[in-house]
């Protein structure tokens, strides 16, 4: 019986391998043999999750033709991978990827580092900050005071607590977007909201247009749902959206859904202006595409000069509510541990989402809903988000200064909001930097996690989650990782230092 559960075509694997471009070797630098470079490339793809575990690899002859190398080179690479535990083979069944015993299974998203690893590893993988105290504690205390009446009910509210739905609707109305509670569904975080939307609108095999790059966890959620992702390239820098490209993709590919982060885009930090938003809504309406607008970063403006000129929400350009479905969340602006999100859409869409929820999670925890409602109704939310902005702004400035000092060849533009810095790594492979970073004590996600089919190998994403001396140490470790990659180093590398903030 075959042990593989999926298959990787030769052309697809070749595209992924060819995206791993390193800076040309300097004088005196020894390049590894061709088979060793090929084995290392496949191993990196497995470790990053871009080639799944238990995926059947193409036959040696097929891969050799796609890569324009000898079959002997591929055979030697496969043999090296088998010796290291990254490949298993059986006569008649082929060869499939594996991970050596004791290695964690790779994931294609961005998972938080386990707390026990934080003493020796600086985590730049997860774009989330600690809770803005004392507001978390006060919100939970306020929620406990409001809990007794709800404790006498069954506790299942598939659309969300009526009080919180009304409060969220009121907040949209205050922004100049008239909204009824019937247009709101409370979800378990923004991920829960987008998962529900994808299952409602886009069945297996449906096309979903996504920004390229885009948020890694959402891309993986859509892949897992069986969607066919259609990437739309972002413009250079912080200008963000190329409307000619969007119009062409929406017209020619006719995707069922388009997913966009117009407010301090993750990972680039770009901010769409009002004209871009208007054009995008009009183009989606003309194509019959549902436009999913992710607003999780919308309140995280960091520079005062932009606070009073923030563009209107995407749904402001869709008064009939026929095109735009908006997703919001407390997780980025407040705390990732507060798993409260919401959907704003036409009432009939909300009814369909609520009906489908009976087969998913039934509802969102009542206590957390009450805590968010307390924050909204008492003014605590605005004060907590103020704390969050100061934290993120200070961290951003410290990280920018440290990276510029330690890695002057790396290029980026400083966003005016959000939680992430999108960095071009001076010609180095982001995948190899991520691997080297693990060896020197800094965890950083490589650019291809945010793309489709191997794009953005020359990038990494740096979140504004550390500041002060920790940001300086993180940049120093990134510089050490870059030196390892430049030298072609492998093996143990430099030992990570325990860092105490």
mmCIF file of N, CA, C and O in Angstrom, residues 92-139:
data_model
loop_
_atom_site.group_PDB
_atom_site.id
_atom_site.type_symbol
_atom_site.label_atom_id
_atom_site.label_comp_id
_atom_site.label_asym_id
_atom_site.label_seq_id
_atom_site.Cartn_x
_atom_site.Cartn_y
_atom_site.Cartn_z
ATOM 1 N N UNK A 92 7.761 0.275 -6.744
ATOM 2 C CA UNK A 92 6.413 0.222 -7.288
ATOM 3 C C UNK A 92 5.496 1.316 -6.777
ATOM 4 O O UNK A 92 4.435 1.547 -7.351
ATOM 5 N N UNK A 93 5.902 1.979 -5.668
ATOM 6 C CA UNK A 93 5.056 3.046 -5.100
ATOM 7 C C UNK A 93 5.695 4.415 -5.245
ATOM 8 O O UNK A 93 5.042 5.423 -5.015
ATOM 9 N N UNK A 94 6.982 4.472 -5.615
ATOM 10 C CA UNK A 94 7.647 5.748 -5.782
ATOM 11 C C UNK A 94 8.291 6.243 -4.499
ATOM 12 O O UNK A 94 8.536 5.484 -3.556
ATOM 13 N N UNK A 95 8.561 7.549 -4.466
ATOM 14 C CA UNK A 95 9.200 8.194 -3.309
ATOM 15 C C UNK A 95 8.302 9.316 -2.826
ATOM 16 O O UNK A 95 7.714 10.048 -3.624
ATOM 17 N N UNK A 96 8.215 9.465 -1.519
ATOM 18 C CA UNK A 96 7.372 10.507 -0.942
ATOM 19 C C UNK A 96 8.097 11.202 0.214
ATOM 20 O O UNK A 96 8.998 10.632 0.831
ATOM 21 N N UNK A 97 7.718 12.432 0.471
ATOM 22 C CA UNK A 97 8.396 13.241 1.485
ATOM 23 C C UNK A 97 8.049 12.754 2.886
ATOM 24 O O UNK A 97 6.986 12.183 3.131
ATOM 25 N N UNK A 98 8.975 13.022 3.806
ATOM 26 C CA UNK A 98 8.805 12.633 5.208
ATOM 27 C C UNK A 98 9.565 13.626 6.072
ATOM 28 O O UNK A 98 10.244 14.523 5.552
ATOM 29 N N UNK A 99 9.428 13.499 7.370
ATOM 30 C CA UNK A 99 10.272 14.267 8.288
ATOM 31 C C UNK A 99 10.942 13.279 9.233
ATOM 32 O O UNK A 99 10.334 12.277 9.625
ATOM 33 N N UNK A 100 12.205 13.528 9.599
ATOM 34 C CA UNK A 100 12.902 12.599 10.493
ATOM 35 C C UNK A 100 12.216 12.508 11.849
ATOM 36 O O UNK A 100 11.540 13.444 12.285
ATOM 37 N N UNK A 101 12.372 11.387 12.507
ATOM 38 C CA UNK A 101 11.802 11.194 13.835
ATOM 39 C C UNK A 101 12.290 12.296 14.778
ATOM 40 O O UNK A 101 13.464 12.663 14.774
ATOM 41 N N UNK A 102 11.368 12.844 15.550
ATOM 42 C CA UNK A 102 11.719 13.903 16.500
ATOM 43 C C UNK A 102 11.543 15.302 15.963
ATOM 44 O O UNK A 102 11.554 16.268 16.722
ATOM 45 N N UNK A 103 11.400 15.446 14.640
ATOM 46 C CA UNK A 103 11.164 16.778 14.055
ATOM 47 C C UNK A 103 9.678 17.108 14.115
ATOM 48 O O UNK A 103 8.842 16.252 13.854
ATOM 49 N N UNK A 104 9.330 18.365 14.431
ATOM 50 C CA UNK A 104 7.916 18.740 14.383
ATOM 51 C C UNK A 104 7.425 18.767 12.950
ATOM 52 O O UNK A 104 8.177 19.075 12.024
ATOM 53 N N UNK A 105 6.146 18.430 12.756
ATOM 54 C CA UNK A 105 5.581 18.525 11.416
ATOM 55 C C UNK A 105 5.549 19.970 10.974
ATOM 56 O O UNK A 105 5.138 20.842 11.741
ATOM 57 N N UNK A 106 5.980 20.265 9.756
ATOM 58 C CA UNK A 106 5.948 21.651 9.287
ATOM 59 C C UNK A 106 4.519 22.100 9.047
ATOM 60 O O UNK A 106 3.624 21.295 8.817
ATOM 61 N N UNK A 107 4.293 23.412 9.119
ATOM 62 C CA UNK A 107 2.975 23.978 8.855
ATOM 63 C C UNK A 107 3.131 25.097 7.846
ATOM 64 O O UNK A 107 4.180 25.725 7.750
ATOM 65 N N UNK A 108 2.061 25.366 7.091
ATOM 66 C CA UNK A 108 2.154 26.380 6.051
ATOM 67 C C UNK A 108 1.694 27.742 6.549
ATOM 68 O O UNK A 108 1.774 28.721 5.852
ATOM 69 N N UNK A 109 1.149 27.811 7.756
ATOM 70 C CA UNK A 109 0.742 29.082 8.319
ATOM 71 C C UNK A 109 1.799 29.631 9.255
ATOM 72 O O UNK A 109 2.962 29.230 9.220
ATOM 73 N N UNK A 110 1.382 30.542 10.110
ATOM 74 C CA UNK A 110 2.302 31.176 11.048
ATOM 75 C C UNK A 110 1.784 30.928 12.459
ATOM 76 O O UNK A 110 0.911 31.623 12.942
ATOM 77 N N UNK A 111 2.326 29.908 13.102
ATOM 78 C CA UNK A 111 1.851 29.538 14.418
ATOM 79 C C UNK A 111 2.701 30.218 15.483
ATOM 80 O O UNK A 111 3.911 30.373 15.324
ATOM 81 N N UNK A 112 2.093 30.623 16.611
ATOM 82 C CA UNK A 112 2.881 31.222 17.702
ATOM 83 C C UNK A 112 3.906 30.225 18.233
ATOM 84 O O UNK A 112 3.660 29.018 18.279
ATOM 85 N N UNK A 113 5.050 30.754 18.633
ATOM 86 C CA UNK A 113 6.086 29.921 19.226
ATOM 87 C C UNK A 113 5.623 29.461 20.606
ATOM 88 O O UNK A 113 5.060 30.246 21.368
ATOM 89 N N UNK A 114 5.829 28.187 20.969
ATOM 90 C CA UNK A 114 5.446 27.742 22.314
ATOM 91 C C UNK A 114 6.141 28.585 23.386
ATOM 92 O O UNK A 114 7.316 28.934 23.240
ATOM 93 N N UNK A 115 5.425 28.930 24.466
ATOM 94 C CA UNK A 115 6.017 29.803 25.499
ATOM 95 C C UNK A 115 7.331 29.291 26.058
ATOM 96 O O UNK A 115 8.214 30.071 26.391
ATOM 97 N N UNK A 116 7.480 27.951 26.144
ATOM 98 C CA UNK A 116 8.709 27.415 26.734
ATOM 99 C C UNK A 116 9.935 27.676 25.873
ATOM 100 O O UNK A 116 11.069 27.559 26.336
ATOM 101 N N UNK A 117 9.743 28.057 24.602
ATOM 102 C CA UNK A 117 10.879 28.314 23.710
ATOM 103 C C UNK A 117 11.299 29.775 23.708
ATOM 104 O O UNK A 117 12.298 30.132 23.081
ATOM 105 N N UNK A 118 10.549 30.633 24.406
ATOM 106 C CA UNK A 118 10.807 32.065 24.308
ATOM 107 C C UNK A 118 12.099 32.503 24.986
ATOM 108 O O UNK A 118 12.603 33.576 24.716
ATOM 109 N N UNK A 119 12.655 31.690 25.885
ATOM 110 C CA UNK A 119 13.874 32.095 26.567
ATOM 111 C C UNK A 119 15.071 32.167 25.641
ATOM 112 O O UNK A 119 15.953 33.003 25.823
ATOM 113 N N UNK A 120 15.120 31.295 24.622
ATOM 114 C CA UNK A 120 16.282 31.251 23.742
ATOM 115 C C UNK A 120 15.971 31.688 22.314
ATOM 116 O O UNK A 120 16.886 31.885 21.533
ATOM 117 N N UNK A 121 14.704 31.835 21.982
ATOM 118 C CA UNK A 121 14.317 32.166 20.620
ATOM 119 C C UNK A 121 13.514 33.456 20.610
ATOM 120 O O UNK A 121 12.559 33.620 21.375
ATOM 121 N N UNK A 122 13.900 34.410 19.759
ATOM 122 C CA UNK A 122 13.102 35.620 19.549
ATOM 123 C C UNK A 122 12.108 35.323 18.442
ATOM 124 O O UNK A 122 12.497 34.957 17.333
ATOM 125 N N UNK A 123 10.821 35.467 18.743
ATOM 126 C CA UNK A 123 9.776 35.065 17.814
ATOM 127 C C UNK A 123 9.308 36.250 16.981
ATOM 128 O O UNK A 123 8.617 37.136 17.470
ATOM 129 N N UNK A 124 9.700 36.261 15.697
ATOM 130 C CA UNK A 124 9.201 37.251 14.750
ATOM 131 C C UNK A 124 8.228 36.607 13.769
ATOM 132 O O UNK A 124 7.982 37.132 12.692
ATOM 133 N N UNK A 125 7.681 35.469 14.148
ATOM 134 C CA UNK A 125 6.763 34.781 13.266
ATOM 135 C C UNK A 125 5.331 35.240 13.416
ATOM 136 O O UNK A 125 4.581 35.298 12.448
ATOM 137 N N UNK A 126 4.937 35.560 14.623
ATOM 138 C CA UNK A 126 3.537 35.863 14.925
ATOM 139 C C UNK A 126 3.381 37.367 15.151
ATOM 140 O O UNK A 126 4.025 37.936 16.031
ATOM 141 N N UNK A 127 2.527 38.017 14.354
ATOM 142 C CA UNK A 127 2.322 39.470 14.465
ATOM 143 C C UNK A 127 1.250 39.755 15.515
ATOM 144 O O UNK A 127 0.114 40.110 15.204
ATOM 145 N N UNK A 128 1.594 39.559 16.782
ATOM 146 C CA UNK A 128 0.649 39.784 17.879
ATOM 147 C C UNK A 128 1.411 40.296 19.085
ATOM 148 O O UNK A 128 2.528 39.846 19.374
ATOM 149 N N UNK A 129 0.795 41.237 19.800
ATOM 150 C CA UNK A 129 1.409 41.866 20.967
ATOM 151 C C UNK A 129 0.744 41.387 22.252
ATOM 152 O O UNK A 129 -0.397 40.907 22.226
ATOM 153 N N UNK A 130 1.418 41.553 23.395
ATOM 154 C CA UNK A 130 0.766 41.241 24.672
ATOM 155 C C UNK A 130 -0.467 42.116 24.885
ATOM 156 O O UNK A 130 -0.624 43.172 24.265
ATOM 157 N N UNK A 131 -1.338 41.688 25.782
ATOM 158 C CA UNK A 131 -2.587 42.411 26.041
ATOM 159 C C UNK A 131 -2.309 43.816 26.576
ATOM 160 O O UNK A 131 -1.368 44.027 27.350
ATOM 161 N N UNK A 132 -3.127 44.805 26.176
ATOM 162 C CA UNK A 132 -2.963 46.184 26.668
ATOM 163 C C UNK A 132 -3.606 46.356 28.043
ATOM 164 O O UNK A 132 -4.739 46.811 28.171
ATOM 165 N N UNK A 133 -2.893 45.959 29.047
ATOM 166 C CA UNK A 133 -3.416 46.101 30.409
ATOM 167 C C UNK A 133 -3.407 47.562 30.841
ATOM 168 O O UNK A 133 -2.609 48.354 30.329
ATOM 169 N N UNK A 134 -4.316 47.954 31.766
ATOM 170 C CA UNK A 134 -5.210 47.091 32.560
ATOM 171 C C UNK A 134 -6.527 46.774 31.882
ATOM 172 O O UNK A 134 -7.455 46.271 32.523
ATOM 173 N N UNK A 135 -6.633 47.048 30.564
ATOM 174 C CA UNK A 135 -7.944 46.988 29.921
ATOM 175 C C UNK A 135 -8.456 45.581 29.734
ATOM 176 O O UNK A 135 -9.682 45.355 29.774
ATOM 177 N N UNK A 136 -7.582 44.605 29.569
ATOM 178 C CA UNK A 136 -8.054 43.231 29.482
ATOM 179 C C UNK A 136 -8.692 42.803 30.803
ATOM 180 O O UNK A 136 -9.800 42.259 30.834
ATOM 181 N N UNK A 137 -7.986 43.059 31.901
ATOM 182 C CA UNK A 137 -8.512 42.672 33.209
ATOM 183 C C UNK A 137 -9.828 43.382 33.505
ATOM 184 O O UNK A 137 -10.796 42.764 33.976
ATOM 185 N N UNK A 138 -9.898 44.659 33.216
ATOM 186 C CA UNK A 138 -11.135 45.407 33.472
ATOM 187 C C UNK A 138 -12.279 44.887 32.616
ATOM 188 O O UNK A 138 -13.425 44.792 33.070
ATOM 189 N N UNK A 139 -11.983 44.547 31.360
ATOM 190 C CA UNK A 139 -13.029 44.043 30.476
ATOM 191 C C UNK A 139 -13.576 42.710 30.973
ATOM 192 O O UNK A 139 -14.794 42.477 30.946
#
